[in-house]
Amino acid sequence: MSEMTAVRMTAWRKPPEVVRIPVPEPGPGEVLVKVAGAGVCHSDLHVMDWPAGTLPYDLPFTLGHETAGWVHTLGPGTHGSGLREGDAVLVYGPWGCGVCPSCARGAENYCRRAPELKAAGGGLGADGGMAEYAIVPSPRLLTPLGDLDPRTAAPLTDAALTPYHAVKRSLHRLVPGTAAVVIGVGGLGHMAVQLLKALGPADVIAVDTASDKLDLAAGAGADHCVPAGEDAAERIRDLTDGLGASLVLDCVGADATMATAAGAAAAESDITVVGLAGGTLPFRYGTLPWEAAVTIPYWGTRPELAEVVALAQAGRIRPHVEIHPLEEAVETYRLLREGRIGGRAVLVPEG
Ligand code: NAD
Ligand code: ZN
Ligand code: ZN
């Protein structure tokens, strides 16, 4: 095979580069995926902005940790996996060792050997899916998509899996008569709204600074939309008869949104911060409701990804996708930084 286009991180604190590199060949145990689409996640902007040394990754590597496509070539030793060439697949993003107790239960997001691995997954230290083809190290990291179109399914593996994991652990709190808040209705947040509506009876309240994002939230099923700001927590208390929300999912993670989260949470609630904006939440008597629990979850497990795909196959969740050409990756990241993407942008190779 010949060359392909790839979007590579070549320097810290610089935009990525669109370059030509050889099409890789799958080694023993590996699978070569023909990429249908790769989601453009806000985490990549953090990765690009953080100074050298923050992450243990060697440069360059191909970006794209939210990837879907078709099995193109099964590497030696993978023919017994049940996968066939042409199958539509989703790439599970956090690549662990595959063997430790966390990986054994499918929680490769919390692989116990992560510090030794140097890369968190394809697109995060190892070559990812913003290319025409991508190597996946093992068939275990591929989830069959069945009839779902891989061009628009890519966001399921991060924008949906991350809030799915975050919401699922709080479902026992979301009984009838309760409310859940989603702060930041971007790629993750618009899926979080849909997931909350699909999984439970709680009223869903969406918060964002941008009115078009609140429109997207309403379209995704939010019961109430509240503009972000200092009075957002009070608005949420009014909407919940003064009780507050049993789950606040902060998909931004800035000082301001965490303050809103603390102000909007009920007693015995979960304040779950998935956004990585680097904010701080004071944790002491008087700053949080009684028995509120604060947690920072990372991504989700392989079994949970299969559950997310099942929800999408049943038509219960559907990513709102903007298709952009792979060649326009740098421009698409710029649009994301400026808040000008609705839902999730997916980069699609030509042909
Ligand atoms: P995005 O850019 O698509 O969406 C962010 C949304 O937040 C936008 O709608 C924006 O208008 C809104 N927003 C920004 N500032 C706000 C504020 N002060 N108040 C209310 N709304 C505000 O981003 P995304 O791809 O959905 O990612 C969201 C965050 O989640 C990022 O920090 C990303 O790094 C992080 N992330 C974490 C994990 C994890 O496992 N913990 C996984 C994926 C992404
Ligand atoms: Zn991501
Ligand atoms: Zn492991």
mmCIF file of C-alpha atoms and ligand atoms in Angstrom:
data_model
loop_
_atom_site.group_PDB
_atom_site.id
_atom_site.type_symbol
_atom_site.label_atom_id
_atom_site.label_comp_id
_atom_site.label_asym_id
_atom_site.label_seq_id
_atom_site.Cartn_x
_atom_site.Cartn_y
_atom_site.Cartn_z
ATOM 1 C CA MET A 1 0.000 0.000 0.000
ATOM 2 C CA SER A 2 1.025 3.599 -0.419
ATOM 3 C CA GLU A 3 0.581 6.851 1.406
ATOM 4 C CA MET A 4 -2.319 8.424 3.267
ATOM 5 C CA THR A 5 -3.333 11.753 4.774
ATOM 6 C CA ALA A 6 -3.026 12.032 8.564
ATOM 7 C CA VAL A 7 -3.533 14.804 11.131
ATOM 8 C CA ARG A 8 -0.517 14.758 13.410
ATOM 9 C CA MET A 9 0.517 16.418 16.610
ATOM 10 C CA THR A 10 4.110 17.393 15.805
ATOM 11 C CA ALA A 11 4.883 19.950 18.552
ATOM 12 C CA TRP A 12 3.445 20.971 21.935
ATOM 13 C CA ARG A 13 1.440 24.207 22.055
ATOM 14 C CA LYS A 14 1.064 24.256 18.262
ATOM 15 C CA PRO A 15 -1.851 23.383 15.973
ATOM 16 C CA PRO A 16 -1.631 19.904 14.420
ATOM 17 C CA GLU A 17 -0.323 19.351 10.877
ATOM 18 C CA VAL A 18 -2.003 17.626 7.957
ATOM 19 C CA VAL A 19 0.718 15.436 6.401
ATOM 20 C CA ARG A 20 1.239 12.401 4.161
ATOM 21 C CA ILE A 21 2.578 9.249 5.872
ATOM 22 C CA PRO A 22 2.803 5.585 4.834
ATOM 23 C CA VAL A 23 -0.303 3.458 5.294
ATOM 24 C CA PRO A 24 0.593 1.170 8.226
ATOM 25 C CA GLU A 25 0.456 -2.616 8.013
ATOM 26 C CA PRO A 26 -1.071 -4.598 10.869
ATOM 27 C CA GLY A 27 1.393 -6.723 12.826
ATOM 28 C CA PRO A 28 0.556 -9.862 14.798
ATOM 29 C CA GLY A 29 -2.602 -9.380 16.870
ATOM 30 C CA GLU A 30 -3.412 -6.019 15.254
ATOM 31 C CA VAL A 31 -6.275 -4.899 13.004
ATOM 32 C CA LEU A 32 -6.068 -2.230 10.298
ATOM 33 C CA VAL A 33 -9.255 -0.129 10.258
ATOM 34 C CA LYS A 34 -10.308 1.957 7.247
ATOM 35 C CA VAL A 35 -11.462 5.139 8.958
ATOM 36 C CA ALA A 36 -15.003 6.385 8.278
ATOM 37 C CA GLY A 37 -14.928 9.258 10.749
ATOM 38 C CA ALA A 38 -12.945 10.639 13.686
ATOM 39 C CA GLY A 39 -14.566 12.954 16.241
ATOM 40 C CA VAL A 40 -12.986 16.291 17.157
ATOM 41 C CA CYS A 41 -12.908 16.352 20.961
ATOM 42 C CA HIS A 42 -12.239 19.372 23.155
ATOM 43 C CA SER A 43 -9.669 17.266 25.053
ATOM 44 C CA ASP A 44 -7.383 17.565 22.026
ATOM 45 C CA LEU A 45 -7.385 21.356 22.535
ATOM 46 C CA HIS A 46 -6.237 20.804 26.144
ATOM 47 C CA VAL A 47 -3.545 18.366 24.918
ATOM 48 C CA MET A 48 -2.354 20.987 22.400
ATOM 49 C CA ASP A 49 -2.415 23.792 24.995
ATOM 50 C CA TRP A 50 -0.649 22.033 27.866
ATOM 51 C CA PRO A 51 3.138 22.590 28.004
ATOM 52 C CA ALA A 52 5.631 19.848 27.058
ATOM 53 C CA GLY A 53 6.050 17.384 29.920
ATOM 54 C CA THR A 54 2.411 17.556 31.087
ATOM 55 C CA LEU A 55 1.686 14.281 29.269
ATOM 56 C CA PRO A 56 4.192 11.432 28.790
ATOM 57 C CA TYR A 57 3.557 11.137 25.031
ATOM 58 C CA ASP A 58 6.330 11.029 22.390
ATOM 59 C CA LEU A 59 5.754 13.241 19.318
ATOM 60 C CA PRO A 60 4.720 12.996 16.568
ATOM 61 C CA PHE A 61 1.552 10.923 16.687
ATOM 62 C CA THR A 62 -1.692 10.928 14.699
ATOM 63 C CA LEU A 63 -4.612 12.547 16.556
ATOM 64 C CA GLY A 64 -8.141 11.118 16.786
ATOM 65 C CA HIS A 65 -9.302 9.190 19.886
ATOM 66 C CA GLU A 66 -12.958 8.942 18.783
ATOM 67 C CA THR A 67 -12.866 6.681 15.748
ATOM 68 C CA ALA A 68 -15.231 4.525 13.708
ATOM 69 C CA GLY A 69 -14.660 2.667 10.440
ATOM 70 C CA TRP A 70 -14.549 -0.699 8.745
ATOM 71 C CA VAL A 71 -12.227 -3.641 9.364
ATOM 72 C CA HIS A 72 -9.794 -3.439 6.429
ATOM 73 C CA THR A 73 -7.072 -6.025 7.155
ATOM 74 C CA LEU A 74 -6.960 -8.596 9.942
ATOM 75 C CA GLY A 75 -3.366 -8.965 11.143
ATOM 76 C CA PRO A 76 -1.758 -12.367 11.761
ATOM 77 C CA GLY A 77 -3.475 -14.227 14.602
ATOM 78 C CA THR A 78 -6.711 -12.201 14.579
ATOM 79 C CA HIS A 79 -8.750 -14.328 12.188
ATOM 80 C CA GLY A 80 -10.373 -16.239 15.056
ATOM 81 C CA SER A 81 -11.726 -12.992 16.564
ATOM 82 C CA GLY A 82 -15.084 -13.217 14.791
ATOM 83 C CA LEU A 83 -14.409 -9.934 12.989
ATOM 84 C CA ARG A 84 -14.584 -9.980 9.201
ATOM 85 C CA GLU A 85 -13.141 -7.558 6.689
ATOM 86 C CA GLY A 86 -15.749 -4.884 5.915
ATOM 87 C CA ASP A 87 -17.415 -5.045 9.356
ATOM 88 C CA ALA A 88 -18.405 -1.611 10.699
ATOM 89 C CA VAL A 89 -16.645 -1.066 14.033
ATOM 90 C CA LEU A 90 -16.128 1.480 16.764
ATOM 91 C CA VAL A 91 -12.684 1.813 18.319
ATOM 92 C CA TYR A 92 -12.701 1.652 22.139
ATOM 93 C CA GLY A 93 -10.413 4.568 23.057
ATOM 94 C CA PRO A 94 -8.499 3.931 26.307
ATOM 95 C CA TRP A 95 -5.978 1.233 25.436
ATOM 96 C CA GLY A 96 -4.833 -0.602 28.574
ATOM 97 C CA CYS A 97 -2.552 -3.597 29.017
ATOM 98 C CA GLY A 98 -5.545 -5.887 28.496
ATOM 99 C CA VAL A 99 -4.555 -8.236 31.332
ATOM 100 C CA CYS A 100 -4.533 -6.449 34.735
ATOM 101 C CA PRO A 101 -7.621 -6.783 37.001
ATOM 102 C CA SER A 102 -9.087 -3.464 35.722
ATOM 103 C CA CYS A 103 -8.591 -4.406 32.060
ATOM 104 C CA ALA A 104 -9.909 -7.928 32.781
ATOM 105 C CA ARG A 105 -13.264 -6.410 33.736
ATOM 106 C CA GLY A 106 -13.162 -4.139 30.699
ATOM 107 C CA ALA A 107 -12.190 -0.989 32.606
ATOM 108 C CA GLU A 108 -9.141 -0.211 30.489
ATOM 109 C CA ASN A 109 -9.780 3.466 31.311
ATOM 110 C CA TYR A 110 -8.304 2.563 34.718
ATOM 111 C CA CYS A 111 -5.594 0.119 33.569
ATOM 112 C CA ARG A 112 -3.292 -0.494 36.519
ATOM 113 C CA ARG A 113 -0.252 -0.474 34.260
ATOM 114 C CA ALA A 114 -1.146 2.866 32.597
ATOM 115 C CA PRO A 115 1.989 4.650 33.912
ATOM 116 C CA GLU A 116 4.212 2.147 32.039
ATOM 117 C CA LEU A 117 2.343 2.444 28.741
ATOM 118 C CA LYS A 118 3.413 5.950 27.538
ATOM 119 C CA ALA A 119 0.202 6.356 25.500
ATOM 120 C CA ALA A 120 -3.396 6.489 26.735
ATOM 121 C CA GLY A 121 -4.686 5.171 23.398
ATOM 122 C CA GLY A 122 -4.863 5.913 19.690
ATOM 123 C CA GLY A 123 -4.797 9.692 19.258
ATOM 124 C CA LEU A 124 -3.450 10.119 22.791
ATOM 125 C CA GLY A 125 0.238 9.263 22.415
ATOM 126 C CA ALA A 126 -0.236 6.410 19.921
ATOM 127 C CA ASP A 127 -1.410 6.892 16.320
ATOM 128 C CA GLY A 128 -5.173 7.502 16.210
ATOM 129 C CA GLY A 129 -8.031 7.828 13.768
ATOM 130 C CA MET A 130 -7.528 11.203 12.059
ATOM 131 C CA ALA A 131 -6.133 9.423 9.007
ATOM 132 C CA GLU A 132 -7.375 7.236 6.185
ATOM 133 C CA TYR A 133 -6.347 4.083 8.065
ATOM 134 C CA ALA A 134 -5.623 3.323 11.709
ATOM 135 C CA ILE A 135 -3.953 0.414 13.481
ATOM 136 C CA VAL A 136 -5.860 -0.987 16.456
ATOM 137 C CA PRO A 137 -3.626 -3.144 18.693
ATOM 138 C CA SER A 138 -6.187 -5.886 19.392
ATOM 139 C CA PRO A 139 -9.641 -7.066 18.226
ATOM 140 C CA ARG A 140 -10.784 -6.677 21.859
ATOM 141 C CA LEU A 141 -10.655 -2.871 21.310
ATOM 142 C CA LEU A 142 -13.242 -3.022 18.490
ATOM 143 C CA THR A 143 -16.988 -2.915 19.143
ATOM 144 C CA PRO A 144 -19.183 -4.056 16.225
ATOM 145 C CA LEU A 145 -21.597 -1.373 15.011
ATOM 146 C CA GLY A 146 -23.953 -3.666 13.106
ATOM 147 C CA ASP A 147 -26.135 -1.550 10.826
ATOM 148 C CA LEU A 148 -25.093 1.831 12.301
ATOM 149 C CA ASP A 149 -23.305 4.123 9.822
ATOM 150 C CA PRO A 150 -19.687 4.459 11.045
ATOM 151 C CA ARG A 151 -19.447 7.943 9.486
ATOM 152 C CA THR A 152 -21.755 9.368 12.140
ATOM 153 C CA ALA A 153 -21.168 6.788 14.899
ATOM 154 C CA ALA A 154 -17.685 7.921 15.952
ATOM 155 C CA PRO A 155 -18.929 10.210 18.795
ATOM 156 C CA LEU A 156 -20.469 7.196 20.528
ATOM 157 C CA THR A 157 -17.023 6.059 21.667
ATOM 158 C CA ASP A 158 -16.155 9.214 23.649
ATOM 159 C CA ALA A 159 -18.801 11.961 23.506
ATOM 160 C CA ALA A 160 -21.400 9.339 24.519
ATOM 161 C CA LEU A 161 -19.322 6.755 26.417
ATOM 162 C CA THR A 162 -17.851 9.329 28.842
ATOM 163 C CA PRO A 163 -21.211 10.762 30.004
ATOM 164 C CA TYR A 164 -22.766 7.256 29.913
ATOM 165 C CA HIS A 165 -20.190 6.043 32.454
ATOM 166 C CA ALA A 166 -20.635 9.227 34.492
ATOM 167 C CA VAL A 167 -24.455 9.018 34.539
ATOM 168 C CA LYS A 168 -24.743 5.253 35.059
ATOM 169 C CA ARG A 169 -22.986 5.361 38.425
ATOM 170 C CA SER A 170 -25.608 7.867 39.666
ATOM 171 C CA LEU A 171 -28.773 6.204 38.326
ATOM 172 C CA HIS A 172 -29.798 5.056 41.839
ATOM 173 C CA ARG A 173 -30.222 8.735 42.745
ATOM 174 C CA LEU A 174 -32.304 9.663 39.678
ATOM 175 C CA VAL A 175 -35.688 8.424 40.894
ATOM 176 C CA PRO A 176 -38.992 10.031 39.791
ATOM 177 C CA GLY A 177 -39.288 13.590 41.079
ATOM 178 C CA THR A 178 -35.548 14.309 40.882
ATOM 179 C CA ALA A 179 -33.575 16.497 38.477
ATOM 180 C CA ALA A 180 -30.232 16.163 36.716
ATOM 181 C CA VAL A 181 -28.202 19.115 35.418
ATOM 182 C CA VAL A 182 -25.842 19.075 32.434
ATOM 183 C CA ILE A 183 -23.442 22.046 32.301
ATOM 184 C CA GLY A 184 -21.874 22.608 28.842
ATOM 185 C CA VAL A 185 -23.963 21.229 25.981
ATOM 186 C CA GLY A 186 -21.203 20.552 23.447
ATOM 187 C CA GLY A 187 -20.008 17.191 22.143
ATOM 188 C CA LEU A 188 -20.309 15.410 25.501
ATOM 189 C CA GLY A 189 -23.150 17.498 26.912
ATOM 190 C CA HIS A 190 -25.625 16.975 24.052
ATOM 191 C CA MET A 191 -25.132 13.211 24.409
ATOM 192 C CA ALA A 192 -25.452 13.487 28.217
ATOM 193 C CA VAL A 193 -28.882 15.112 27.827
ATOM 194 C CA GLN A 194 -30.043 12.295 25.522
ATOM 195 C CA LEU A 195 -28.575 9.611 27.795
ATOM 196 C CA LEU A 196 -30.305 11.017 30.884
ATOM 197 C CA LYS A 197 -33.648 11.035 29.035
ATOM 198 C CA ALA A 198 -33.060 7.490 27.749
ATOM 199 C CA LEU A 199 -31.963 6.034 31.094
ATOM 200 C CA GLY A 200 -34.237 7.520 33.721
ATOM 201 C CA PRO A 201 -37.174 9.654 34.852
ATOM 202 C CA ALA A 202 -35.232 12.675 36.173
ATOM 203 C CA ASP A 203 -36.037 16.136 34.792
ATOM 204 C CA VAL A 204 -33.072 17.302 32.722
ATOM 205 C CA ILE A 205 -31.832 20.894 33.051
ATOM 206 C CA ALA A 206 -29.213 22.095 30.545
ATOM 207 C CA VAL A 207 -26.838 25.018 31.184
ATOM 208 C CA ASP A 208 -24.618 26.725 28.609
ATOM 209 C CA THR A 209 -23.215 30.179 27.863
ATOM 210 C CA ALA A 210 -24.370 29.989 24.227
ATOM 211 C CA SER A 211 -28.021 30.202 23.199
ATOM 212 C CA ASP A 212 -27.519 27.971 20.132
ATOM 213 C CA LYS A 213 -26.142 25.256 22.438
ATOM 214 C CA LEU A 214 -29.240 25.600 24.630
ATOM 215 C CA ASP A 215 -31.386 25.199 21.488
ATOM 216 C CA LEU A 216 -29.472 21.998 20.746
ATOM 217 C CA ALA A 217 -30.113 20.855 24.335
ATOM 218 C CA ALA A 218 -33.855 21.455 23.933
ATOM 219 C CA GLY A 219 -33.787 19.473 20.696
ATOM 220 C CA ALA A 220 -31.926 16.677 22.509
ATOM 221 C CA GLY A 221 -34.746 16.475 25.051
ATOM 222 C CA ALA A 222 -33.801 18.824 27.887
ATOM 223 C CA ASP A 223 -36.842 19.778 29.978
ATOM 224 C CA HIS A 224 -35.401 23.176 30.941
ATOM 225 C CA CYS A 225 -32.595 25.361 29.571
ATOM 226 C CA VAL A 226 -30.773 27.859 31.799
ATOM 227 C CA PRO A 227 -28.205 30.406 30.558
ATOM 228 C CA ALA A 228 -24.862 30.061 32.365
ATOM 229 C CA GLY A 229 -24.031 32.788 34.882
ATOM 230 C CA GLU A 230 -23.990 33.694 38.525
ATOM 231 C CA ASP A 231 -27.744 33.218 38.944
ATOM 232 C CA ALA A 232 -27.855 29.820 37.169
ATOM 233 C CA ALA A 233 -27.748 27.843 40.441
ATOM 234 C CA GLU A 234 -30.636 29.882 41.840
ATOM 235 C CA ARG A 235 -32.659 29.314 38.651
ATOM 236 C CA ILE A 236 -32.048 25.573 39.032
ATOM 237 C CA ARG A 237 -33.159 25.669 42.690
ATOM 238 C CA ASP A 238 -36.346 27.451 41.593
ATOM 239 C CA LEU A 239 -36.969 24.763 38.965
ATOM 240 C CA THR A 240 -36.539 22.013 41.602
ATOM 241 C CA ASP A 241 -38.750 23.418 44.402
ATOM 242 C CA GLY A 242 -35.642 24.553 46.257
ATOM 243 C CA LEU A 243 -34.198 21.026 46.470
ATOM 244 C CA GLY A 244 -31.485 21.192 43.831
ATOM 245 C CA ALA A 245 -30.385 18.449 41.453
ATOM 246 C CA SER A 246 -29.501 14.865 42.390
ATOM 247 C CA LEU A 247 -26.789 14.794 39.722
ATOM 248 C CA VAL A 248 -24.853 17.728 38.315
ATOM 249 C CA LEU A 249 -22.688 16.710 35.380
ATOM 250 C CA ASP A 250 -20.157 19.447 34.661
ATOM 251 C CA CYS A 251 -18.885 19.053 31.095
ATOM 252 C CA VAL A 252 -16.711 22.193 31.374
ATOM 253 C CA GLY A 253 -14.852 21.968 34.695
ATOM 254 C CA ALA A 254 -14.014 25.663 35.125
ATOM 255 C CA ASP A 255 -14.176 27.620 38.419
ATOM 256 C CA ALA A 256 -17.482 29.190 37.349
ATOM 257 C CA THR A 257 -19.198 25.955 36.308
ATOM 258 C CA MET A 258 -18.046 24.095 39.419
ATOM 259 C CA ALA A 259 -19.431 26.925 41.552
ATOM 260 C CA THR A 260 -22.744 26.567 39.699
ATOM 261 C CA ALA A 261 -22.584 22.798 40.261
ATOM 262 C CA ALA A 262 -22.078 23.208 44.007
ATOM 263 C CA GLY A 263 -24.879 25.775 44.183
ATOM 264 C CA ALA A 264 -27.314 23.655 42.155
ATOM 265 C CA ALA A 265 -26.700 20.275 43.828
ATOM 266 C CA ALA A 266 -29.148 18.699 46.283
ATOM 267 C CA ALA A 267 -28.290 17.033 49.589
ATOM 268 C CA GLU A 268 -27.166 13.439 48.889
ATOM 269 C CA SER A 269 -26.258 14.263 45.292
ATOM 270 C CA ASP A 270 -23.398 13.579 42.933
ATOM 271 C CA ILE A 271 -21.337 16.439 41.495
ATOM 272 C CA THR A 272 -19.575 14.768 38.608
ATOM 273 C CA VAL A 273 -16.917 16.760 36.789
ATOM 274 C CA VAL A 274 -15.886 15.427 33.374
ATOM 275 C CA GLY A 275 -14.699 18.736 31.895
ATOM 276 C CA LEU A 276 -10.954 19.306 32.106
ATOM 277 C CA ALA A 277 -10.810 23.120 32.127
ATOM 278 C CA GLY A 278 -8.761 23.003 35.340
ATOM 279 C CA GLY A 279 -11.134 24.734 37.765
ATOM 280 C CA THR A 280 -11.131 24.238 41.540
ATOM 281 C CA LEU A 281 -14.051 23.398 43.806
ATOM 282 C CA PRO A 282 -13.637 24.340 47.472
ATOM 283 C CA PHE A 283 -14.447 21.255 49.570
ATOM 284 C CA ARG A 284 -15.286 22.056 53.160
ATOM 285 C CA TYR A 285 -18.259 22.539 55.436
ATOM 286 C CA GLY A 286 -20.531 25.192 53.968
ATOM 287 C CA THR A 287 -19.372 25.001 50.352
ATOM 288 C CA LEU A 288 -21.281 21.840 49.418
ATOM 289 C CA PRO A 289 -24.704 20.451 50.282
ATOM 290 C CA TRP A 290 -24.791 17.764 52.977
ATOM 291 C CA GLU A 291 -23.523 14.426 51.738
ATOM 292 C CA ALA A 292 -22.875 15.607 48.188
ATOM 293 C CA ALA A 293 -20.110 13.525 46.600
ATOM 294 C CA VAL A 294 -17.656 15.000 44.099
ATOM 295 C CA THR A 295 -15.968 12.808 41.525
ATOM 296 C CA ILE A 296 -13.863 13.151 38.373
ATOM 297 C CA PRO A 297 -14.466 10.122 36.145
ATOM 298 C CA TYR A 298 -12.366 9.256 33.119
ATOM 299 C CA TRP A 299 -13.968 7.845 29.944
ATOM 300 C CA GLY A 300 -15.808 4.473 30.293
ATOM 301 C CA THR A 301 -15.432 0.699 30.127
ATOM 302 C CA ARG A 302 -15.592 -1.708 27.178
ATOM 303 C CA PRO A 303 -18.861 -3.313 28.373
ATOM 304 C CA GLU A 304 -20.342 0.183 28.705
ATOM 305 C CA LEU A 305 -19.368 0.946 25.090
ATOM 306 C CA ALA A 306 -21.390 -2.085 23.969
ATOM 307 C CA GLU A 307 -24.316 -0.702 26.014
ATOM 308 C CA VAL A 308 -23.965 2.719 24.351
ATOM 309 C CA VAL A 309 -23.983 1.066 20.911
ATOM 310 C CA ALA A 310 -27.120 -0.880 21.897
ATOM 311 C CA LEU A 311 -28.847 2.395 22.838
ATOM 312 C CA ALA A 312 -27.867 3.915 19.472
ATOM 313 C CA GLN A 313 -29.006 0.814 17.568
ATOM 314 C CA ALA A 314 -32.365 1.070 19.341
ATOM 315 C CA GLY A 315 -32.635 4.703 18.200
ATOM 316 C CA ARG A 316 -32.634 5.979 21.814
ATOM 317 C CA ILE A 317 -29.575 8.215 21.333
ATOM 318 C CA ARG A 318 -28.227 9.852 18.173
ATOM 319 C CA PRO A 319 -25.128 12.077 17.934
ATOM 320 C CA HIS A 320 -25.698 15.463 16.292
ATOM 321 C CA VAL A 321 -22.825 15.413 13.811
ATOM 322 C CA GLU A 322 -21.195 18.074 11.620
ATOM 323 C CA ILE A 323 -19.161 16.385 8.878
ATOM 324 C CA HIS A 324 -15.866 18.130 7.968
ATOM 325 C CA PRO A 325 -13.193 16.919 5.492
ATOM 326 C CA LEU A 326 -10.115 15.374 7.133
ATOM 327 C CA GLU A 327 -7.943 17.888 5.242
ATOM 328 C CA GLU A 328 -9.708 20.733 7.115
ATOM 329 C CA ALA A 329 -8.733 19.444 10.567
ATOM 330 C CA VAL A 330 -6.809 22.573 11.608
ATOM 331 C CA GLU A 331 -9.739 24.822 10.673
ATOM 332 C CA THR A 332 -12.186 22.475 12.451
ATOM 333 C CA TYR A 333 -10.178 22.614 15.694
ATOM 334 C CA ARG A 334 -10.243 26.406 15.396
ATOM 335 C CA LEU A 335 -14.047 26.365 15.043
ATOM 336 C CA LEU A 336 -14.292 24.110 18.123
ATOM 337 C CA ARG A 337 -12.107 26.487 20.133
ATOM 338 C CA GLU A 338 -14.358 29.388 19.111
ATOM 339 C CA GLY A 339 -17.478 27.482 20.196
ATOM 340 C CA ARG A 340 -18.754 27.302 16.618
ATOM 341 C CA ILE A 341 -19.399 23.545 16.393
ATOM 342 C CA GLY A 342 -22.937 22.286 17.076
ATOM 343 C CA GLY A 343 -22.859 18.844 18.725
ATOM 344 C CA ARG A 344 -19.765 17.032 17.470
ATOM 345 C CA ALA A 345 -17.559 17.672 14.427
ATOM 346 C CA VAL A 346 -16.422 14.471 12.713
ATOM 347 C CA LEU A 347 -13.493 14.482 10.278
ATOM 348 C CA VAL A 348 -14.130 12.253 7.278
ATOM 349 C CA PRO A 349 -11.417 11.142 4.804
ATOM 350 C CA GLU A 350 -12.214 11.602 1.102
ATOM 351 C CA GLY A 351 -13.351 8.669 -0.995
HETATM 352 P P1 NAD B 1 -17.180 21.168 23.493
HETATM 353 O O1 NAD B 1 -16.272 22.281 23.165
HETATM 354 O O2 NAD B 1 -17.820 20.392 22.398
HETATM 355 O O3 NAD B 1 -18.350 21.645 24.471
HETATM 356 C C1 NAD B 1 -18.143 22.527 25.535
HETATM 357 C C2 NAD B 1 -19.476 23.251 25.790
HETATM 358 O O4 NAD B 1 -19.361 23.978 27.008
HETATM 359 C C3 NAD B 1 -19.852 24.255 24.706
HETATM 360 O O5 NAD B 1 -21.211 24.067 24.349
HETATM 361 C C4 NAD B 1 -19.632 25.605 25.387
HETATM 362 O O6 NAD B 1 -20.523 26.602 24.898
HETATM 363 C C5 NAD B 1 -19.914 25.262 26.827
HETATM 364 N N1 NAD B 1 -19.292 26.146 27.815
HETATM 365 C C6 NAD B 1 -18.039 26.682 27.786
HETATM 366 N N2 NAD B 1 -17.836 27.436 28.880
HETATM 367 C C7 NAD B 1 -18.973 27.377 29.609
HETATM 368 C C8 NAD B 1 -19.378 27.933 30.862
HETATM 369 N N3 NAD B 1 -18.565 28.730 31.581
HETATM 370 N N4 NAD B 1 -20.619 27.641 31.320
HETATM 371 C C9 NAD B 1 -21.447 26.842 30.602
HETATM 372 N N5 NAD B 1 -21.130 26.306 29.431
HETATM 373 C C10 NAD B 1 -19.894 26.556 28.939
HETATM 374 O O7 NAD B 1 -16.315 20.160 24.426
HETATM 375 P P2 NAD B 1 -16.441 18.563 24.615
HETATM 376 O O8 NAD B 1 -15.673 17.880 23.559
HETATM 377 O O9 NAD B 1 -17.849 18.220 24.885
HETATM 378 O O10 NAD B 1 -15.586 18.370 25.965
HETATM 379 C C11 NAD B 1 -16.026 18.953 27.175
HETATM 380 C C12 NAD B 1 -14.972 18.787 28.254
HETATM 381 O O11 NAD B 1 -14.902 17.411 28.637
HETATM 382 C C13 NAD B 1 -13.561 19.176 27.820
HETATM 383 O O12 NAD B 1 -12.892 19.795 28.906
HETATM 384 C C14 NAD B 1 -12.927 17.830 27.517
HETATM 385 O O13 NAD B 1 -11.535 17.853 27.640
HETATM 386 C C15 NAD B 1 -13.553 16.979 28.600
HETATM 387 N N6 NAD B 1 -13.542 15.530 28.365
HETATM 388 C C16 NAD B 1 -13.325 14.754 29.452
HETATM 389 C C17 NAD B 1 -13.373 13.379 29.345
HETATM 390 C C18 NAD B 1 -13.161 12.520 30.560
HETATM 391 O O14 NAD B 1 -13.031 11.316 30.419
HETATM 392 N N7 NAD B 1 -13.158 13.080 31.744
HETATM 393 C C19 NAD B 1 -13.631 12.788 28.098
HETATM 394 C C20 NAD B 1 -13.865 13.629 26.997
HETATM 395 C C21 NAD B 1 -13.833 15.010 27.148
HETATM 396 ZN ZN ZN B 2 -12.205 12.995 24.032
HETATM 397 ZN ZN ZN B 3 -4.420 -3.096 32.349
#
